[in-house]
PDB file of C-alpha atoms and ligand atoms in Angstrom:
ATOM      1  CA  MET A 157     117.373  69.812  77.628  1.00  0.00           C
ATOM      2  CA  ALA A 158     119.803  71.986  75.590  1.00  0.00           C
ATOM      3  CA  GLY A 159     120.171  75.964  75.481  1.00  0.00           C
ATOM      4  CA  LEU A 160     121.782  78.583  73.195  1.00  0.00           C
ATOM      5  CA  VAL A 161     123.787  81.582  73.155  1.00  0.00           C
ATOM      6  CA  LEU A 162     123.966  83.726  70.258  1.00  0.00           C
ATOM      7  CA  LYS A 163     126.653  86.385  70.250  1.00  0.00           C
ATOM      8  CA  ASN A 164     127.089  89.157  67.555  1.00  0.00           C
ATOM      9  CA  LEU A 165     125.429  87.038  64.917  1.00  0.00           C
ATOM     10  CA  SER A 166     125.430  88.771  61.398  1.00  0.00           C
ATOM     11  CA  LYS A 167     124.904  87.593  57.797  1.00  0.00           C
ATOM     12  CA  THR A 168     125.133  89.406  54.620  1.00  0.00           C
ATOM     13  CA  TYR A 169     123.660  87.602  51.204  1.00  0.00           C
ATOM     14  CA  GLU A 170     124.600  89.306  47.787  1.00  0.00           C
ATOM     15  CA  ILE A 171     122.607  89.508  44.782  1.00  0.00           C
ATOM     16  CA  ASP A 172     123.640  90.686  41.459  1.00  0.00           C
ATOM     17  CA  ASN A 173     126.699  92.602  43.636  1.00  0.00           C
ATOM     18  CA  LYS A 174     124.242  94.135  46.086  1.00  0.00           C
ATOM     19  CA  LYS A 175     124.518  93.482  49.635  1.00  0.00           C
ATOM     20  CA  ILE A 176     121.637  92.332  51.549  1.00  0.00           C
ATOM     21  CA  THR A 177     122.000  92.338  55.328  1.00  0.00           C
ATOM     22  CA  ALA A 178     119.614  89.884  56.845  1.00  0.00           C
ATOM     23  CA  LEU A 179     121.070  89.717  60.301  1.00  0.00           C
ATOM     24  CA  LYS A 180     122.750  92.258  62.275  1.00  0.00           C
ATOM     25  CA  ASN A 181     124.630  91.680  65.538  1.00  0.00           C
ATOM     26  CA  VAL A 182     122.077  89.612  66.850  1.00  0.00           C
ATOM     27  CA  ASP A 183     122.888  88.685  70.547  1.00  0.00           C
ATOM     28  CA  LEU A 184     119.953  86.012  72.196  1.00  0.00           C
ATOM     29  CA  THR A 185     120.112  83.517  75.339  1.00  0.00           C
ATOM     30  CA  VAL A 186     117.702  80.535  74.976  1.00  0.00           C
ATOM     31  CA  SER A 187     117.049  78.792  78.183  1.00  0.00           C
ATOM     32  CA  PRO A 188     116.905  74.947  78.068  1.00  0.00           C
ATOM     33  CA  GLY A 189     113.346  73.652  78.104  1.00  0.00           C
ATOM     34  CA  SER A 190     112.085  77.033  77.116  1.00  0.00           C
ATOM     35  CA  PHE A 191     109.328  77.906  74.427  1.00  0.00           C
ATOM     36  CA  VAL A 192     110.772  81.278  72.652  1.00  0.00           C
ATOM     37  CA  THR A 193     108.736  82.648  69.839  1.00  0.00           C
ATOM     38  CA  ILE A 194     110.451  85.237  67.141  1.00  0.00           C
ATOM     39  CA  VAL A 195     108.145  87.813  65.411  1.00  0.00           C
ATOM     40  CA  GLY A 196     108.759  90.105  62.770  1.00  0.00           C
ATOM     41  CA  LYS A 197     107.466  91.346  59.322  1.00  0.00           C
ATOM     42  CA  SER A 198     108.326  89.475  56.009  1.00  0.00           C
ATOM     43  CA  GLY A 199     112.217  89.891  55.041  1.00  0.00           C
ATOM     44  CA  CYS A 200     113.434  90.687  58.877  1.00  0.00           C
ATOM     45  CA  GLY A 201     115.620  87.693  59.054  1.00  0.00           C
ATOM     46  CA  LYS A 202     113.555  85.003  60.958  1.00  0.00           C
ATOM     47  CA  SER A 203     114.248  82.054  58.715  1.00  0.00           C
ATOM     48  CA  THR A 204     117.884  83.264  58.044  1.00  0.00           C
ATOM     49  CA  LEU A 205     118.342  82.952  61.999  1.00  0.00           C
ATOM     50  CA  LEU A 206     116.611  79.374  61.729  1.00  0.00           C
ATOM     51  CA  LYS A 207     118.588  78.127  59.055  1.00  0.00           C
ATOM     52  CA  ILE A 208     121.960  79.119  60.539  1.00  0.00           C
ATOM     53  CA  LEU A 209     121.068  77.630  63.978  1.00  0.00           C
ATOM     54  CA  CYS A 210     120.275  74.126  61.684  1.00  0.00           C
ATOM     55  CA  ASP A 211     123.413  74.310  59.657  1.00  0.00           C
ATOM     56  CA  LEU A 212     121.475  75.010  56.442  1.00  0.00           C
ATOM     57  CA  GLU A 213     123.344  78.313  56.277  1.00  0.00           C
ATOM     58  CA  LYS A 214     127.068  78.124  57.124  1.00  0.00           C
ATOM     59  CA  ASN A 215     128.065  81.616  55.949  1.00  0.00           C
ATOM     60  CA  PHE A 216     127.839  83.907  58.635  1.00  0.00           C
ATOM     61  CA  SER A 217     129.932  86.095  61.564  1.00  0.00           C
ATOM     62  CA  GLY A 218     129.361  85.871  65.327  1.00  0.00           C
ATOM     63  CA  THR A 219     129.229  82.715  67.552  1.00  0.00           C
ATOM     64  CA  ILE A 220     126.722  80.153  68.580  1.00  0.00           C
ATOM     65  CA  GLU A 221     127.458  78.294  71.989  1.00  0.00           C
ATOM     66  CA  TYR A 222     124.970  75.232  73.228  1.00  0.00           C
ATOM     67  CA  THR A 223     124.514  75.244  76.976  1.00  0.00           C
ATOM     68  CA  HIS A 224     123.544  72.214  79.251  1.00  0.00           C
ATOM     69  CA  ILE A 225     124.792  69.812  76.640  1.00  0.00           C
ATOM     70  CA  GLU A 226     127.774  67.167  77.149  1.00  0.00           C
ATOM     71  CA  LYS A 227     131.251  68.329  76.860  1.00  0.00           C
ATOM     72  CA  ASN A 228     132.504  68.645  73.088  1.00  0.00           C
ATOM     73  CA  LYS A 229     128.796  67.046  72.162  1.00  0.00           C
ATOM     74  CA  SER A 230     126.412  69.079  69.691  1.00  0.00           C
ATOM     75  CA  PRO A 231     122.609  68.659  70.558  1.00  0.00           C
ATOM     76  CA  LYS A 232     120.310  67.152  68.273  1.00  0.00           C
ATOM     77  CA  ILE A 233     118.437  70.102  66.079  1.00  0.00           C
ATOM     78  CA  ALA A 234     115.535  69.688  63.806  1.00  0.00           C
ATOM     79  CA  ILE A 235     113.812  72.150  62.057  1.00  0.00           C
ATOM     80  CA  VAL A 236     109.584  72.152  60.996  1.00  0.00           C
ATOM     81  CA  PHE A 237     108.798  74.399  58.163  1.00  0.00           C
ATOM     82  CA  GLN A 238     105.688  76.252  57.113  1.00  0.00           C
ATOM     83  CA  GLU A 239     104.596  73.292  54.159  1.00  0.00           C
ATOM     84  CA  PRO A 240     104.964  69.538  55.760  1.00  0.00           C
ATOM     85  CA  ARG A 241     107.886  68.433  52.993  1.00  0.00           C
ATOM     86  CA  LEU A 242     106.279  64.981  53.291  1.00  0.00           C
ATOM     87  CA  MET A 243     107.641  62.099  51.339  1.00  0.00           C
ATOM     88  CA  PRO A 244     104.690  61.085  49.083  1.00  0.00           C
ATOM     89  CA  TRP A 245     105.088  57.348  48.518  1.00  0.00           C
ATOM     90  CA  LEU A 246     105.601  56.961  52.304  1.00  0.00           C
ATOM     91  CA  THR A 247     102.405  56.600  54.593  1.00  0.00           C
ATOM     92  CA  VAL A 248     102.036  58.649  57.559  1.00  0.00           C
ATOM     93  CA  GLU A 249     103.928  56.137  59.746  1.00  0.00           C
ATOM     94  CA  GLN A 250     106.492  55.498  57.672  1.00  0.00           C
ATOM     95  CA  ASN A 251     107.268  59.404  57.302  1.00  0.00           C
ATOM     96  CA  MET A 252     106.916  59.750  61.148  1.00  0.00           C
ATOM     97  CA  ALA A 253     109.365  56.808  61.260  1.00  0.00           C
ATOM     98  CA  PHE A 254     111.825  58.061  58.787  1.00  0.00           C
ATOM     99  CA  SER A 255     114.683  59.440  60.911  1.00  0.00           C
ATOM    100  CA  LEU A 256     114.382  56.212  62.985  1.00  0.00           C
ATOM    101  CA  GLN A 257     115.011  54.166  59.590  1.00  0.00           C
ATOM    102  CA  ASN A 258     118.315  52.852  60.645  1.00  0.00           C
ATOM    103  CA  HIS A 259     117.402  52.057  64.262  1.00  0.00           C
ATOM    104  CA  LYS A 260     118.208  48.329  64.874  1.00  0.00           C
ATOM    105  CA  ASP A 261     115.370  47.820  67.337  1.00  0.00           C
ATOM    106  CA  LYS A 262     112.596  47.803  65.444  1.00  0.00           C
ATOM    107  CA  ALA A 263     110.135  46.925  68.387  1.00  0.00           C
ATOM    108  CA  TYR A 264     111.171  50.257  69.841  1.00  0.00           C
ATOM    109  CA  VAL A 265     110.583  52.294  66.772  1.00  0.00           C
ATOM    110  CA  LYS A 266     107.158  51.013  66.416  1.00  0.00           C
ATOM    111  CA  GLN A 267     106.325  51.920  70.112  1.00  0.00           C
ATOM    112  CA  ILE A 268     107.807  55.487  69.441  1.00  0.00           C
ATOM    113  CA  VAL A 269     105.735  56.272  66.379  1.00  0.00           C
ATOM    114  CA  SER A 270     103.059  54.878  67.705  1.00  0.00           C
ATOM    115  CA  GLU A 271     102.984  56.892  70.624  1.00  0.00           C
ATOM    116  CA  HIS A 272     103.610  60.031  68.615  1.00  0.00           C
ATOM    117  CA  LEU A 273     100.642  59.003  66.205  1.00  0.00           C
ATOM    118  CA  ASN A 274      98.757  58.726  69.331  1.00  0.00           C
ATOM    119  CA  LEU A 275      99.710  61.975  70.945  1.00  0.00           C
ATOM    120  CA  LEU A 276      99.053  63.819  67.568  1.00  0.00           C
ATOM    121  CA  GLY A 277      95.426  62.240  66.817  1.00  0.00           C
ATOM    122  CA  LEU A 278      96.836  60.278  63.759  1.00  0.00           C
ATOM    123  CA  TYR A 279      96.534  56.869  64.532  1.00  0.00           C
ATOM    124  CA  ASP A 280      93.579  56.004  62.647  1.00  0.00           C
ATOM    125  CA  PHE A 281      95.362  57.695  59.496  1.00  0.00           C
ATOM    126  CA  ARG A 282      98.583  55.686  60.075  1.00  0.00           C
ATOM    127  CA  LYS A 283      98.406  53.913  56.873  1.00  0.00           C
ATOM    128  CA  ALA A 284      97.130  56.904  54.704  1.00  0.00           C
ATOM    129  CA  TYR A 285      99.515  58.998  52.274  1.00  0.00           C
ATOM    130  CA  PRO A 286     100.056  62.327  52.430  1.00  0.00           C
ATOM    131  CA  SER A 287      98.053  62.888  49.131  1.00  0.00           C
ATOM    132  CA  GLN A 288      94.798  61.036  51.339  1.00  0.00           C
ATOM    133  CA  ILE A 289      95.271  63.722  54.582  1.00  0.00           C
ATOM    134  CA  SER A 290      94.229  67.151  55.053  1.00  0.00           C
ATOM    135  CA  GLY A 291      96.568  70.071  55.569  1.00  0.00           C
ATOM    136  CA  GLY A 292      96.551  70.118  59.264  1.00  0.00           C
ATOM    137  CA  MET A 293      97.334  66.435  59.385  1.00  0.00           C
ATOM    138  CA  ALA A 294     100.405  66.815  57.109  1.00  0.00           C
ATOM    139  CA  GLN A 295     101.585  69.236  59.412  1.00  0.00           C
ATOM    140  CA  ARG A 296     100.832  67.346  62.346  1.00  0.00           C
ATOM    141  CA  THR A 297     102.577  64.143  60.738  1.00  0.00           C
ATOM    142  CA  ALA A 298     105.940  66.701  59.895  1.00  0.00           C
ATOM    143  CA  LEU A 299     105.428  67.574  63.728  1.00  0.00           C
ATOM    144  CA  GLY A 300     105.393  63.937  64.750  1.00  0.00           C
ATOM    145  CA  ARG A 301     108.481  63.067  62.436  1.00  0.00           C
ATOM    146  CA  THR A 302     110.218  65.602  64.119  1.00  0.00           C
ATOM    147  CA  LEU A 303     109.363  64.619  67.736  1.00  0.00           C
ATOM    148  CA  CYS A 304     110.164  61.047  67.011  1.00  0.00           C
ATOM    149  CA  TYR A 305     113.878  62.076  65.922  1.00  0.00           C
ATOM    150  CA  ASP A 306     113.840  63.245  69.531  1.00  0.00           C
ATOM    151  CA  PRO A 307     115.560  66.580  69.140  1.00  0.00           C
ATOM    152  CA  GLU A 308     117.011  68.561  71.692  1.00  0.00           C
ATOM    153  CA  ILE A 309     116.138  71.767  70.191  1.00  0.00           C
ATOM    154  CA  ILE A 310     112.960  72.145  67.716  1.00  0.00           C
ATOM    155  CA  LEU A 311     113.198  75.062  65.042  1.00  0.00           C
ATOM    156  CA  MET A 312     109.992  75.971  63.721  1.00  0.00           C
ATOM    157  CA  ASP A 313     109.600  78.338  60.677  1.00  0.00           C
ATOM    158  CA  GLU A 314     105.824  79.251  60.596  1.00  0.00           C
ATOM    159  CA  PRO A 315     104.647  75.542  60.913  1.00  0.00           C
ATOM    160  CA  LEU A 316     101.238  76.701  61.221  1.00  0.00           C
ATOM    161  CA  SER A 317     100.727  79.640  59.133  1.00  0.00           C
ATOM    162  CA  ALA A 318      99.265  77.794  56.054  1.00  0.00           C
ATOM    163  CA  LEU A 319      96.193  76.412  58.261  1.00  0.00           C
ATOM    164  CA  ASP A 320      92.772  77.422  58.463  1.00  0.00           C
ATOM    165  CA  TYR A 321      91.901  79.316  61.919  1.00  0.00           C
ATOM    166  CA  PHE A 322      90.610  76.588  63.594  1.00  0.00           C
ATOM    167  CA  ASN A 323      92.969  74.230  62.826  1.00  0.00           C
ATOM    168  CA  ARG A 324      95.450  76.288  63.633  1.00  0.00           C
ATOM    169  CA  GLN A 325      94.156  77.243  67.131  1.00  0.00           C
ATOM    170  CA  LYS A 326      93.852  73.196  67.469  1.00  0.00           C
ATOM    171  CA  LEU A 327      97.851  72.640  66.657  1.00  0.00           C
ATOM    172  CA  GLN A 328      98.576  75.717  68.674  1.00  0.00           C
ATOM    173  CA  ASN A 329      97.235  74.076  71.820  1.00  0.00           C
ATOM    174  CA  GLU A 330      98.584  70.860  70.818  1.00  0.00           C
ATOM    175  CA  LEU A 331     102.037  72.251  70.851  1.00  0.00           C
ATOM    176  CA  VAL A 332     101.885  73.959  73.782  1.00  0.00           C
ATOM    177  CA  ASN A 333     100.563  70.501  75.524  1.00  0.00           C
ATOM    178  CA  ILE A 334     103.563  68.838  73.670  1.00  0.00           C
ATOM    179  CA  PHE A 335     106.166  71.397  75.005  1.00  0.00           C
ATOM    180  CA  LEU A 336     104.630  71.326  78.517  1.00  0.00           C
ATOM    181  CA  LYS A 337     104.906  67.123  78.172  1.00  0.00           C
ATOM    182  CA  THR A 338     108.557  67.020  76.598  1.00  0.00           C
ATOM    183  CA  GLY A 339     110.168  70.106  77.906  1.00  0.00           C
ATOM    184  CA  LYS A 340     111.749  70.342  74.628  1.00  0.00           C
ATOM    185  CA  THR A 341     113.585  73.614  73.786  1.00  0.00           C
ATOM    186  CA  ILE A 342     111.349  75.575  71.156  1.00  0.00           C
ATOM    187  CA  LEU A 343     112.254  78.472  68.793  1.00  0.00           C
ATOM    188  CA  PHE A 344     109.279  79.182  66.881  1.00  0.00           C
ATOM    189  CA  VAL A 345     109.035  81.617  63.804  1.00  0.00           C
ATOM    190  CA  THR A 346     106.000  83.656  63.173  1.00  0.00           C
ATOM    191  CA  HIS A 347     104.696  87.033  61.980  1.00  0.00           C
ATOM    192  CA  ASP A 348     101.406  86.952  63.699  1.00  0.00           C
ATOM    193  CA  VAL A 349     101.418  88.589  67.041  1.00  0.00           C
ATOM    194  CA  GLU A 350      98.870  86.910  68.865  1.00  0.00           C
ATOM    195  CA  GLU A 351     100.014  83.546  67.931  1.00  0.00           C
ATOM    196  CA  ALA A 352     103.786  84.849  69.336  1.00  0.00           C
ATOM    197  CA  ILE A 353     102.209  85.679  72.837  1.00  0.00           C
ATOM    198  CA  TYR A 354      99.818  82.607  72.970  1.00  0.00           C
ATOM    199  CA  LEU A 355     102.574  80.495  72.431  1.00  0.00           C
ATOM    200  CA  GLY A 356     106.201  81.975  73.970  1.00  0.00           C
ATOM    201  CA  GLN A 357     107.391  82.233  77.621  1.00  0.00           C
ATOM    202  CA  LYS A 358     109.786  85.152  75.650  1.00  0.00           C
ATOM    203  CA  ILE A 359     109.120  87.172  72.783  1.00  0.00           C
ATOM    204  CA  VAL A 360     111.817  88.018  70.379  1.00  0.00           C
ATOM    205  CA  VAL A 361     110.513  90.823  68.357  1.00  0.00           C
ATOM    206  CA  MET A 362     112.961  91.351  64.850  1.00  0.00           C
ATOM    207  CA  ASP A 363     113.045  93.958  62.724  1.00  0.00           C
ATOM    208  CA  ASN A 364     115.292  94.547  59.422  1.00  0.00           C
ATOM    209  CA  GLY A 365     117.838  92.021  60.765  1.00  0.00           C
ATOM    210  CA  LEU A 366     117.940  93.533  64.085  1.00  0.00           C
ATOM    211  CA  LEU A 367     116.539  91.931  67.365  1.00  0.00           C
ATOM    212  CA  THR A 368     114.754  94.958  68.421  1.00  0.00           C
ATOM    213  CA  LYS A 369     113.111  93.670  71.961  1.00  0.00           C
ATOM    214  CA  VAL A 370     113.050  90.572  74.277  1.00  0.00           C
ATOM    215  CA  VAL A 371     109.768  90.268  75.939  1.00  0.00           C
ATOM    216  CA  ASP A 372     109.270  87.892  78.682  1.00  0.00           C
ATOM    217  CA  ILE A 373     105.798  86.452  79.151  1.00  0.00           C
ATOM    218  CA  HIS A 374     104.444  85.568  82.630  1.00  0.00           C
ATOM    219  CA  MET A 375     101.243  83.655  81.391  1.00  0.00           C
ATOM    220  CA  ASP A 376     100.147  80.141  82.318  1.00  0.00           C
ATOM    221  CA  TYR A 377      99.110  78.042  79.565  1.00  0.00           C
ATOM    222  CA  LEU A 378      96.547  77.732  77.855  1.00  0.00           C
ATOM    223  CA  ARG A 379      96.421  81.465  77.675  1.00  0.00           C
ATOM    224  CA  ASP A 380      92.959  83.179  77.319  1.00  0.00           C
ATOM    225  CA  THR A 381      93.465  85.530  74.179  1.00  0.00           C
ATOM    226  CA  SER A 382      90.583  87.970  75.242  1.00  0.00           C
ATOM    227  CA  SER A 383      92.113  88.435  78.566  1.00  0.00           C
ATOM    228  CA  THR A 384      93.000  92.229  79.759  1.00  0.00           C
ATOM    229  CA  GLN A 385      96.850  90.922  80.273  1.00  0.00           C
ATOM    230  CA  PHE A 386      96.612  88.917  76.843  1.00  0.00           C
ATOM    231  CA  LEU A 387      95.395  92.196  75.073  1.00  0.00           C
ATOM    232  CA  ASN A 388      97.629  94.539  76.583  1.00  0.00           C
ATOM    233  CA  LEU A 389     100.623  92.700  75.962  1.00  0.00           C
ATOM    234  CA  LYS A 390      99.286  92.521  72.380  1.00  0.00           C
ATOM    235  CA  LYS A 391      99.036  96.366  72.345  1.00  0.00           C
ATOM    236  CA  TYR A 392     102.760  96.448  73.600  1.00  0.00           C
ATOM    237  CA  ILE A 393     104.243  94.382  71.138  1.00  0.00           C
ATOM    238  CA  LEU A 394     102.305  96.004  68.276  1.00  0.00           C
ATOM    239  CA  ASN A 395     103.455  99.528  69.383  1.00  0.00           C
ATOM    240  CA  ILE A 396     106.833  98.108  69.449  1.00  0.00           C
ATOM    241  CA  PHE A 397     106.461  97.826  65.563  1.00  0.00           C
ATOM    242  CA  ASN A 398     104.735 101.334  65.305  1.00  0.00           C
ATOM    243  CA  ASN A 399     107.641 102.746  67.132  1.00  0.00           C
ATOM    244  CA  ILE A 400     110.187 101.060  64.486  1.00  0.00           C
ATOM    245  CA  SER A 401     107.360 102.463  61.676  1.00  0.00           C
ATOM    246  CA  LYS A 402     107.479 105.764  63.222  1.00  0.00           C
ATOM    247  CA  GLU A 403     111.459 105.782  63.386  1.00  0.00           C
ATOM    248  CA  GLU A 404     111.781 104.488  59.606  1.00  0.00           C
ATOM    249  CA  LYS A 405     109.496 107.358  58.442  1.00  0.00           C
ATOM    250  CA  ASN A 406     111.560 109.787  60.336  1.00  0.00           C
ATOM    251  CA  GLU A 407     114.696 108.502  58.322  1.00  0.00           C
ATOM    252  CA  PHE A 408     113.325 109.875  55.176  1.00  0.00           C
ATOM    253  CA  LEU A 409     112.087 113.267  56.219  1.00  0.00           C
TER     254      LEU A 409
HETATM  255  N1  LIG B 269     119.357  82.633  49.896  1.00  0.00           N
HETATM  256  C1  LIG B 269     119.389  84.103  49.991  1.00  0.00           C
HETATM  257  N2  LIG B 269     120.198  85.128  49.072  1.00  0.00           N
HETATM  258  C2  LIG B 269     119.933  86.176  48.909  1.00  0.00           C
HETATM  259  N3  LIG B 269     119.146  86.606  49.516  1.00  0.00           N
HETATM  260  C3  LIG B 269     118.838  86.129  50.686  1.00  0.00           C
HETATM  261  C4  LIG B 269     118.341  84.733  50.543  1.00  0.00           C
HETATM  262  N4  LIG B 269     117.814  84.342  51.663  1.00  0.00           N
HETATM  263  C5  LIG B 269     117.250  85.362  52.420  1.00  0.00           C
HETATM  264  N5  LIG B 269     117.508  86.583  51.659  1.00  0.00           N
HETATM  265  C6  LIG B 269     117.234  87.628  52.173  1.00  0.00           C
HETATM  266  O1  LIG B 269     117.484  88.236  53.280  1.00  0.00           O
HETATM  267  C7  LIG B 269     116.473  88.737  54.030  1.00  0.00           C
HETATM  268  C8  LIG B 269     115.654  88.094  55.172  1.00  0.00           C
HETATM  269  O2  LIG B 269     115.258  86.615  54.689  1.00  0.00           O
HETATM  270  P1  LIG B 269     114.379  85.841  55.293  1.00  0.00           P
HETATM  271  O3  LIG B 269     113.963  84.769  54.604  1.00  0.00           O
HETATM  272  O4  LIG B 269     115.413  85.307  56.635  1.00  0.00           O
HETATM  273  O5  LIG B 269     113.504  86.564  56.073  1.00  0.00           O
HETATM  274  P2  LIG B 269     111.857  86.005  57.002  1.00  0.00           P
HETATM  275  O6  LIG B 269     111.691  87.082  58.296  1.00  0.00           O
HETATM  276  O7  LIG B 269     111.857  84.825  56.825  1.00  0.00           O
HETATM  277  O8  LIG B 269     110.617  86.491  56.132  1.00  0.00           O
HETATM  278  P3  LIG B 269     109.397  85.795  55.879  1.00  0.00           P
HETATM  279  O9  LIG B 269     108.621  86.556  56.768  1.00  0.00           O
HETATM  280  O10 LIG B 269     108.729  86.538  54.452  1.00  0.00           O
HETATM  281  O11 LIG B 269     109.713  84.140  55.684  1.00  0.00           O
HETATM  282  C9  LIG B 269     115.288  89.027  53.023  1.00  0.00           C
HETATM  283  O12 LIG B 269     115.764  90.473  52.550  1.00  0.00           O
HETATM  284  C10 LIG B 269     115.787  87.981  51.886  1.00  0.00           C
HETATM  285  O13 LIG B 269     115.522  88.766  50.729  1.00  0.00           O
HETATM  286 MG1  LIG B 270     110.753  83.212  56.363  1.00  0.00          MG
END
């Protein structure tokens, strides 16, 4: 699996001649096969960071180095968005097979898709179209499409935030199990502190384009959200945000 080393990553947008700094000098190391969550308020630069990593945003400064990959090769990177972005004219299994459509070995494609349909509990709905499945199933299909592509790095931009509480919990657990099974490198963006602690081995706290803090989590999966250790971590992370807010207020005093 591939890792990442980001150095001095900065990104400025311009709207109506006004500069907007989305990322400021971000340094981050992501170990191969690790699950990193990025948490921060709306507008702090989370999506910008992921867009740069998957080449959707090319105009930035700083460097991105991939580690643990073959020499002169770039790793396969895929992104899962908040909304599933499925193709409505394709069935669940066809959507999942989409990245493999040019693969010559059709038996292999069938087997990979079938494995992931089972892994994500979608086998019985493989012939359904996106309009015939629930939001949770659609997001599972999107995840399946990404996994069938077999990327070395998976970027996830708030992929569970449109789901109801129960579906969200279920998919969080499925995601942890997939991570434990596949050992993929995952960067998962959320604005939910509890979700960040539940999923991540490392939590990256972002604010206003800055990487404010990186917290390593040493808790086994699946985590108990009501344990003292979990609640203390939640308090600790929320405190980081409270301190940021206090500093921001002081700036205006
Ligand atoms: N294409 C763009 N053009 C101009 N400004 C942009 C563009 N994309 C993002 N921005 C600005 O960059 C900043 C960071 O945006 P970004 O989308 O990365 O935030 P975010 O942390 O993902 O927020 P959210 O949690 O709401 O998704 C914001 O101020 C936003 O307005
Ligand atoms: Mg975003």
